[in-house]
Tab-separated table of C-alpha atoms and ligand atoms in Angstrom:
chain	number	residue	atom	x	y	z
A	1	MET	CA	-25.187	-33.655	8.737
A	2	PRO	CA	-26.916	-31.337	11.217
A	3	LYS	CA	-25.711	-27.748	11.165
A	4	GLU	CA	-23.696	-26.359	14.091
A	5	THR	CA	-25.520	-23.738	16.139
A	6	VAL	CA	-23.906	-20.292	16.331
A	7	MET	CA	-25.145	-17.572	18.666
A	8	LEU	CA	-24.940	-13.987	17.412
A	9	SER	CA	-24.651	-11.214	19.972
A	10	GLN	CA	-26.474	-7.897	19.588
A	11	ASN	CA	-25.274	-4.998	17.374
A	12	LEU	CA	-23.253	-7.079	14.953
A	13	ASN	CA	-21.645	-6.104	11.669
A	14	PRO	CA	-24.635	-6.428	9.287
A	15	PHE	CA	-22.780	-8.777	6.933
A	16	VAL	CA	-22.072	-11.463	9.556
A	17	GLN	CA	-25.512	-13.030	9.321
A	18	GLY	CA	-25.298	-13.144	5.516
A	19	VAL	CA	-21.989	-15.040	5.432
A	20	LEU	CA	-23.072	-17.579	8.079
A	21	LYS	CA	-26.747	-18.223	7.352
A	22	ASP	CA	-26.306	-21.037	4.820
A	23	ASP	CA	-23.839	-23.066	6.866
A	24	TYR	CA	-25.067	-22.706	10.460
A	25	GLU	CA	-28.198	-22.581	12.511
A	26	LEU	CA	-28.138	-19.021	13.828
A	27	VAL	CA	-29.548	-18.013	17.198
A	28	THR	CA	-29.681	-14.392	18.320
A	29	MET	CA	-28.549	-13.779	21.881
A	30	PRO	CA	-31.655	-12.963	23.958
A	31	GLU	CA	-31.868	-9.566	25.683
A	32	GLY	CA	-31.427	-11.411	28.988
A	33	GLY	CA	-28.121	-12.918	27.834
A	34	PRO	CA	-27.281	-16.516	26.897
A	35	GLY	CA	-28.644	-17.739	30.255
A	36	ALA	CA	-32.127	-16.999	28.876
A	37	LEU	CA	-31.696	-19.609	26.124
A	38	GLY	CA	-32.691	-22.494	28.401
A	39	GLU	CA	-31.937	-25.965	27.021
A	40	LYS	CA	-30.845	-24.480	23.689
A	41	ALA	CA	-27.720	-23.139	25.433
A	42	ALA	CA	-26.146	-26.606	25.356
A	43	ASP	CA	-26.275	-26.678	21.520
A	44	ILE	CA	-24.109	-23.639	21.114
A	45	ARG	CA	-20.462	-24.302	20.264
A	46	ALA	CA	-19.707	-20.919	18.733
A	47	VAL	CA	-20.547	-17.304	19.436
A	48	VAL	CA	-20.015	-14.231	17.288
A	49	ALA	CA	-19.669	-11.293	19.666
A	50	PHE	CA	-18.722	-7.685	19.135
A	51	GLY	CA	-18.203	-5.183	21.922
A	52	GLY	CA	-18.028	-7.669	24.730
A	53	PHE	CA	-18.574	-11.173	26.043
A	54	SER	CA	-18.117	-11.804	29.753
A	55	GLY	CA	-17.057	-14.857	31.721
A	56	VAL	CA	-20.615	-15.160	33.074
A	57	GLU	CA	-21.973	-15.206	29.530
A	58	MET	CA	-19.414	-17.863	28.569
A	59	ASP	CA	-20.372	-19.984	31.560
A	60	ALA	CA	-24.030	-19.966	30.495
A	61	LEU	CA	-22.902	-21.953	27.432
A	62	PRO	CA	-21.470	-25.279	28.668
A	63	ASN	CA	-20.280	-26.480	25.259
A	64	LEU	CA	-18.870	-23.212	23.950
A	65	GLU	CA	-15.628	-23.718	21.991
A	66	ILE	CA	-15.021	-20.503	20.046
A	67	ILE	CA	-15.896	-16.805	20.218
A	68	ALA	CA	-15.363	-14.987	16.927
A	69	CYS	CA	-15.086	-11.213	17.222
A	70	PRO	CA	-15.751	-9.237	14.013
A	71	GLY	CA	-13.192	-6.564	14.896
A	72	VAL	CA	-9.462	-6.357	15.593
A	73	GLY	CA	-9.859	-4.894	19.109
A	74	TYR	CA	-11.305	-7.566	21.396
A	75	ASP	CA	-10.874	-5.743	24.714
A	76	GLY	CA	-14.496	-6.376	25.758
A	77	ILE	CA	-14.095	-10.158	25.603
A	78	ASP	CA	-12.849	-11.792	28.791
A	79	THR	CA	-9.953	-13.651	27.185
A	80	SER	CA	-8.486	-14.839	30.507
A	81	HIS	CA	-11.740	-16.578	31.340
A	82	ALA	CA	-11.906	-17.977	27.813
A	83	ALA	CA	-8.331	-19.299	28.154
A	84	GLU	CA	-9.162	-20.931	31.505
A	85	ARG	CA	-12.110	-22.701	29.917
A	86	GLY	CA	-10.157	-23.657	26.779
A	87	ILE	CA	-12.378	-21.451	24.595
A	88	ILE	CA	-10.664	-19.967	21.522
A	89	VAL	CA	-11.208	-16.277	20.754
A	90	THR	CA	-10.613	-15.007	17.217
A	91	HIS	CA	-10.546	-11.482	15.771
A	92	THR	CA	-10.235	-9.855	12.346
A	93	PRO	CA	-6.783	-8.292	11.976
A	94	ASN	CA	-5.338	-6.866	8.723
A	95	VAL	CA	-8.554	-6.776	6.640
A	96	LEU	CA	-9.308	-3.312	8.061
A	97	ASN	CA	-5.793	-1.823	8.137
A	98	ASP	CA	-6.189	0.301	5.005
A	99	GLU	CA	-9.588	1.711	5.949
A	100	VAL	CA	-8.494	2.681	9.462
A	101	ALA	CA	-5.213	4.174	8.199
A	102	ASP	CA	-7.106	6.217	5.595
A	103	THR	CA	-9.382	7.529	8.342
A	104	ALA	CA	-6.394	8.540	10.467
A	105	ILE	CA	-5.032	10.588	7.563
A	106	ALA	CA	-8.455	12.163	6.979
A	107	LEU	CA	-8.657	13.179	10.647
A	108	LEU	CA	-5.138	14.579	10.526
A	109	LEU	CA	-5.911	16.698	7.454
A	110	ASN	CA	-9.242	17.824	8.914
A	111	ALA	CA	-7.708	18.834	12.227
A	112	VAL	CA	-4.644	20.595	10.791
A	113	ARG	CA	-6.433	22.410	7.948
A	114	ARG	CA	-9.808	22.768	9.745
A	115	LEU	CA	-11.502	21.360	6.666
A	116	TYR	CA	-14.590	20.264	8.568
A	117	ALA	CA	-15.187	23.803	9.815
A	118	ALA	CA	-14.519	25.164	6.311
A	119	GLU	CA	-17.091	22.807	4.798
A	120	ARG	CA	-19.644	23.728	7.425
A	121	TYR	CA	-18.966	27.410	6.628
A	122	LEU	CA	-19.750	26.776	2.965
A	123	ARG	CA	-22.865	24.712	3.714
A	124	GLU	CA	-24.181	27.442	5.987
A	125	GLY	CA	-23.959	29.893	3.065
A	126	ARG	CA	-21.372	32.001	4.849
A	127	TRP	CA	-18.873	32.023	1.951
A	128	GLU	CA	-21.372	34.063	-0.065
A	129	THR	CA	-22.376	36.361	2.772
A	130	GLU	CA	-19.156	36.728	4.767
A	131	GLY	CA	-16.388	36.059	2.225
A	132	SER	CA	-13.433	33.687	2.446
A	133	PHE	CA	-13.026	31.203	5.292
A	134	PRO	CA	-10.183	32.178	7.661
A	135	LEU	CA	-6.727	30.786	6.860
A	136	SER	CA	-5.860	27.601	8.713
A	137	PRO	CA	-3.054	28.356	11.137
A	138	PHE	CA	-1.118	25.150	10.396
A	139	SER	CA	0.092	22.938	7.531
A	140	VAL	CA	0.739	19.210	7.464
A	141	LYS	CA	4.010	19.599	5.537
A	142	GLY	CA	7.005	19.790	7.850
A	143	ARG	CA	5.233	18.333	10.880
A	144	LYS	CA	6.914	15.915	13.227
A	145	VAL	CA	4.490	13.042	13.517
A	146	GLY	CA	4.738	10.522	16.340
A	147	LEU	CA	2.887	7.234	16.183
A	148	TYR	CA	1.851	5.810	19.529
A	149	GLY	CA	1.559	2.200	18.321
A	150	LEU	CA	3.242	0.813	15.209
A	151	GLY	CA	1.474	-2.495	14.685
A	152	ARG	CA	-0.558	-3.610	11.680
A	153	ILE	CA	-2.516	-0.351	11.404
A	154	GLY	CA	0.245	1.946	12.680
A	155	LEU	CA	2.562	0.766	9.908
A	156	GLU	CA	-0.104	1.515	7.286
A	157	ILE	CA	-0.582	4.996	8.738
A	158	ALA	CA	3.192	5.547	8.639
A	159	SER	CA	3.445	4.461	4.998
A	160	ARG	CA	0.631	6.863	4.075
A	161	LEU	CA	2.375	9.678	5.932
A	162	GLU	CA	5.654	9.355	4.013
A	163	PRO	CA	4.553	11.333	0.909
A	164	PHE	CA	3.265	14.156	3.136
A	165	LYS	CA	6.835	15.414	3.742
A	166	VAL	CA	6.681	14.890	7.488
A	167	ASP	CA	9.171	13.449	9.925
A	168	ILE	CA	7.956	10.116	11.417
A	169	SER	CA	8.850	8.572	14.759
A	170	TYR	CA	7.101	6.158	17.140
A	171	HIS	CA	6.712	4.674	20.577
A	172	THR	CA	5.868	1.045	21.324
A	173	ARG	CA	7.035	-1.154	24.195
A	174	SER	CA	9.843	-2.549	22.071
A	175	PRO	CA	11.470	-1.268	18.849
A	176	LYS	CA	10.127	-2.761	15.629
A	177	LYS	CA	12.618	-4.746	13.572
A	178	GLY	CA	13.215	-3.531	10.022
A	179	VAL	CA	11.752	-0.076	10.628
A	180	ASP	CA	13.805	3.084	10.077
A	181	TYR	CA	11.560	5.553	11.929
A	182	ALA	CA	13.110	6.964	15.116
A	183	TYR	CA	12.124	4.931	18.186
A	184	HIS	CA	11.237	6.469	21.560
A	185	PRO	CA	11.272	4.184	24.602
A	186	THR	CA	8.577	6.268	26.350
A	187	LEU	CA	5.461	8.098	25.237
A	188	ALA	CA	6.718	11.188	27.095
A	189	SER	CA	9.929	11.259	25.062
A	190	LEU	CA	7.951	10.813	21.822
A	191	ALA	CA	5.583	13.650	22.765
A	192	GLU	CA	8.534	15.941	23.536
A	193	ALA	CA	10.023	15.226	20.114
A	194	VAL	CA	6.893	15.708	17.965
A	195	ASP	CA	4.067	18.178	17.334
A	196	THR	CA	1.571	15.599	16.067
A	197	LEU	CA	0.590	12.437	17.904
A	198	ILE	CA	-1.409	9.637	16.297
A	199	CYS	CA	-2.693	6.980	18.705
A	200	ILE	CA	-3.282	3.471	17.449
A	201	VAL	CA	-2.779	1.242	20.486
A	202	PRO	CA	-5.163	-1.345	21.964
A	203	LYS	CA	-7.230	-0.890	25.111
A	204	THR	CA	-5.199	-2.505	27.900
A	205	PRO	CA	-4.581	-1.621	31.550
A	206	GLU	CA	-1.268	0.000	30.481
A	207	THR	CA	-2.853	2.313	27.906
A	208	HIS	CA	-5.493	3.825	30.199
A	209	LYS	CA	-5.584	7.660	29.924
A	210	VAL	CA	-1.882	7.756	29.112
A	211	VAL	CA	-2.430	10.699	26.789
A	212	ASN	CA	-2.768	13.104	29.708
A	213	ALA	CA	-2.129	16.800	30.382
A	214	GLU	CA	1.675	16.369	30.350
A	215	ILE	CA	1.708	14.517	27.039
A	216	LEU	CA	-0.621	17.077	25.436
A	217	SER	CA	1.405	19.979	26.761
A	218	ALA	CA	4.590	18.425	25.350
A	219	LEU	CA	3.053	18.537	21.851
A	220	GLY	CA	2.966	22.325	22.149
A	221	PRO	CA	0.523	25.000	20.969
A	222	ASP	CA	0.811	23.812	17.345
A	223	GLY	CA	0.193	20.273	18.532
A	224	ILE	CA	-2.382	17.977	16.972
A	225	LEU	CA	-3.728	14.784	18.548
A	226	VAL	CA	-5.324	12.093	16.364
A	227	ASN	CA	-6.885	9.036	17.971
A	228	VAL	CA	-8.123	6.069	15.941
A	229	GLY	CA	-7.268	3.413	18.565
A	230	ARG	CA	-9.459	3.539	21.648
A	231	GLY	CA	-10.932	6.492	23.585
A	232	TRP	CA	-9.685	4.729	26.713
A	233	SER	CA	-6.120	5.942	25.958
A	234	VAL	CA	-6.933	9.654	26.182
A	235	ASP	CA	-7.816	11.685	29.272
A	236	GLU	CA	-10.720	13.599	27.687
A	237	ASP	CA	-10.928	16.153	30.492
A	238	ALA	CA	-7.245	16.963	29.998
A	239	LEU	CA	-7.786	17.183	26.242
A	240	ILE	CA	-10.693	19.603	26.644
A	241	ALA	CA	-8.640	21.714	29.073
A	242	ALA	CA	-5.680	21.758	26.639
A	243	LEU	CA	-7.919	22.808	23.741
A	244	GLU	CA	-9.589	25.533	25.830
A	245	ALA	CA	-6.225	26.883	26.967
A	246	GLY	CA	-4.642	26.619	23.506
A	247	THR	CA	-2.012	24.293	24.963
A	248	ILE	CA	-2.494	22.234	21.794
A	249	GLY	CA	-3.693	23.323	18.375
A	250	GLY	CA	-6.343	20.755	17.489
A	251	ALA	CA	-7.499	17.150	17.477
A	252	GLY	CA	-9.055	14.506	15.269
A	253	LEU	CA	-10.922	11.744	17.086
A	254	ASP	CA	-12.732	8.622	15.893
A	255	VAL	CA	-12.993	7.058	19.354
A	256	PHE	CA	-14.176	8.293	22.755
A	257	TYR	CA	-14.002	7.291	26.383
A	258	GLU	CA	-17.698	6.439	26.833
A	259	GLU	CA	-19.089	5.788	23.380
A	260	PRO	CA	-21.495	6.858	22.047
A	261	HIS	CA	-21.298	9.761	24.493
A	262	VAL	CA	-19.087	12.589	23.256
A	263	PRO	CA	-18.548	15.468	25.707
A	264	GLU	CA	-20.513	18.561	24.686
A	265	LYS	CA	-17.406	20.710	25.007
A	266	LEU	CA	-15.486	18.621	22.473
A	267	ARG	CA	-18.273	19.197	19.962
A	268	GLY	CA	-17.859	22.946	20.273
A	269	PHE	CA	-14.281	23.324	19.002
A	270	ASP	CA	-13.722	24.330	15.362
A	271	ASN	CA	-10.199	22.926	15.512
A	272	VAL	CA	-11.441	19.429	16.393
A	273	SER	CA	-12.728	16.882	13.883
A	274	LEU	CA	-15.003	14.218	15.370
A	275	LEU	CA	-16.161	10.937	13.855
A	276	PRO	CA	-18.573	8.400	15.400
A	277	HIS	CA	-16.147	5.424	15.478
A	278	VAL	CA	-16.328	4.813	11.730
A	279	ALA	CA	-12.671	4.126	10.921
A	280	SER	CA	-13.403	0.659	9.490
A	281	ALA	CA	-17.017	1.378	8.571
A	282	SER	CA	-17.159	0.883	4.809
A	283	VAL	CA	-19.154	-1.822	3.030
A	284	PRO	CA	-16.088	-3.574	1.522
A	285	THR	CA	-14.149	-3.564	4.802
A	286	ARG	CA	-17.066	-4.729	6.930
A	287	GLN	CA	-17.694	-7.473	4.344
A	288	GLY	CA	-14.043	-8.493	4.654
A	289	MET	CA	-14.336	-8.594	8.430
A	290	ALA	CA	-17.508	-10.701	8.249
A	291	GLN	CA	-15.833	-13.103	5.818
A	292	LEU	CA	-12.897	-13.543	8.205
A	293	VAL	CA	-15.384	-14.396	10.987
A	294	ALA	CA	-16.826	-17.082	8.683
A	295	ASP	CA	-13.342	-18.365	7.791
A	296	ASN	CA	-12.443	-18.607	11.480
A	297	LEU	CA	-15.537	-20.653	12.282
A	298	LYS	CA	-15.053	-22.843	9.222
A	299	GLY	CA	-11.391	-23.452	10.108
A	300	TRP	CA	-12.360	-24.362	13.650
A	301	PHE	CA	-15.186	-26.744	12.829
A	302	ALA	CA	-13.412	-28.353	9.844
A	303	GLU	CA	-9.983	-28.966	11.367
A	304	GLY	CA	-9.642	-27.217	14.723
A	305	ARG	CA	-7.623	-24.466	13.032
A	306	PRO	CA	-9.162	-20.967	13.099
A	307	VAL	CA	-7.353	-18.461	10.866
A	308	THR	CA	-6.765	-15.610	13.318
A	309	PRO	CA	-6.911	-16.644	16.992
A	310	VAL	CA	-5.885	-13.962	19.509
A	311	PRO	CA	-2.568	-14.570	21.320
A	312	GLU	CA	-4.278	-14.981	24.723
A	313	THR	CA	-6.101	-18.138	23.555
A	314	PRO	CA	-3.627	-20.032	21.368
A	315	VAL	CA	-4.919	-23.052	19.499
A	316	PRO	CA	-3.558	-26.258	21.037
A	317	PRO	CA	-1.186	-28.216	18.789
A	318	LYS	CA	-2.706	-31.211	17.049
A	319	ALA	CA	-2.292	-34.445	18.978
B	401	NDP	P1	-1.488	-4.403	16.667
B	401	NDP	O1	-1.553	-5.374	17.792
B	401	NDP	O2	-0.969	-4.852	15.354
B	401	NDP	O3	-0.626	-3.118	17.100
B	401	NDP	C1	-0.702	-2.558	18.367
B	401	NDP	C2	0.501	-1.642	18.545
B	401	NDP	O4	0.391	-1.026	19.833
B	401	NDP	C3	1.822	-2.381	18.516
B	401	NDP	O5	2.758	-1.597	17.823
B	401	NDP	C4	2.218	-2.512	19.982
B	401	NDP	O6	3.621	-2.555	20.090
B	401	NDP	C5	1.627	-1.214	20.537
B	401	NDP	N1	1.329	-1.282	21.958
B	401	NDP	C6	0.511	-2.147	22.601
B	401	NDP	N2	0.503	-1.894	23.918
B	401	NDP	C7	1.325	-0.842	24.116
B	401	NDP	C8	1.745	-0.115	25.266
B	401	NDP	N3	1.310	-0.428	26.480
B	401	NDP	N4	2.607	0.902	25.077
B	401	NDP	C9	3.066	1.224	23.851
B	401	NDP	N5	2.703	0.582	22.718
B	401	NDP	C10	1.847	-0.441	22.857
B	401	NDP	O7	-2.953	-3.827	16.537
B	401	NDP	P2	-3.647	-3.099	15.283
B	401	NDP	O8	-2.692	-2.129	14.702
B	401	NDP	O9	-4.260	-4.113	14.405
B	401	NDP	O10	-4.849	-2.343	16.049
B	401	NDP	C11	-4.569	-1.454	17.110
B	401	NDP	C12	-5.842	-1.062	17.837
B	401	NDP	O11	-6.584	-0.152	17.052
B	401	NDP	C13	-6.835	-2.202	18.112
B	401	NDP	O12	-6.497	-2.928	19.263
B	401	NDP	C14	-8.143	-1.477	18.266
B	401	NDP	O13	-8.362	-1.159	19.617
B	401	NDP	C15	-7.936	-0.175	17.481
B	401	NDP	N6	-8.787	-0.127	16.293
B	401	NDP	C16	-9.699	0.887	16.146
B	401	NDP	C17	-10.521	0.920	15.055
B	401	NDP	C18	-11.537	2.005	14.873
B	401	NDP	O14	-12.593	1.724	14.320
B	401	NDP	N7	-11.262	3.223	15.286
B	401	NDP	C19	-10.491	-0.119	14.026
B	401	NDP	C20	-9.444	-1.081	14.234
B	401	NDP	C21	-8.645	-1.082	15.328
B	401	NDP	P3	4.363	-3.320	21.301
B	401	NDP	O15	3.659	-4.628	21.470
B	401	NDP	O16	5.797	-3.438	20.868
B	401	NDP	O17	4.223	-2.420	22.464
């Protein structure tokens, strides 16, 4: 039987090609987009795309049936257009929960205890020449931690926080069933109640720059902001202003508004820990994500049943 043709977009998880190469004919998306494929475009029934895939790109592929995204956030893929055309979009939830939650805790510890600055101090030889690193002004123990988002990853972050002797509460659009953490119906009320805010919400029109000057100010001068969701949710200018003014006490960020650009000013603060969007970036987790891409394509081609379709493009019931 001839192999199905799958188009791979640029900048993919390096393990995707490995898990697909034996079962599919793989085509790399040309620099000029799928429109540059010519007649070959009609062979493509599946695309693996990370970062984004527009309606125009979809329409250059007349027989496209499925777009598999090797990530849990699929905000760059035009799912409304996909739904209109009957194209299924899949993503890779759950397989990265632990890695991303671990990274959130690392950023929290780094920001509160200024461990990154302390390590840099040691590496620069300053311990020997200047003596002990200054005491960190804050501790994790006793903090009031608010989770903005309590989905798959948020719940893993919360369960990791429990042994840290902190108080945990959260804001989502609706309270989560079976969860004992205190619920806040608005982000403003959560921010008023806590001194530490961890963001793990998707990029949607409703989450744009919602972590603004008022929210940051509500956290208070001991306040710490951690963001492992999307840079889109934080007003970076307001964050820089709050850090400069001491309105909040520090931040730990894995994601930024215009990646890979990170504002110069953010890089200058010793009370800010910055990571280049690596929350899920380990070999085992990226392998797991690539395998779920393969399982989604296999499920689709074998029986019209991908494993993890996104809610915007539900799989039609079997006739
Ligand atoms: P889930 O869909 O499981 O959880 C999302 C949570 O956000 C839910 O609790 C949801 O609750 C809440 N939420 C969504 N919209 C709003 C809103 N407008 N206001 C308040 N709460 C909201 O997603 P995951 O936990 O799997 O992933 C979350 C996001 O993390 C991803 O979409 C992705 O963008 C990001 N991410 C970042 C990574 C990184 O490398 N840094 C890696 C993986 C994910 P409710 O629906 O009740 O509002």
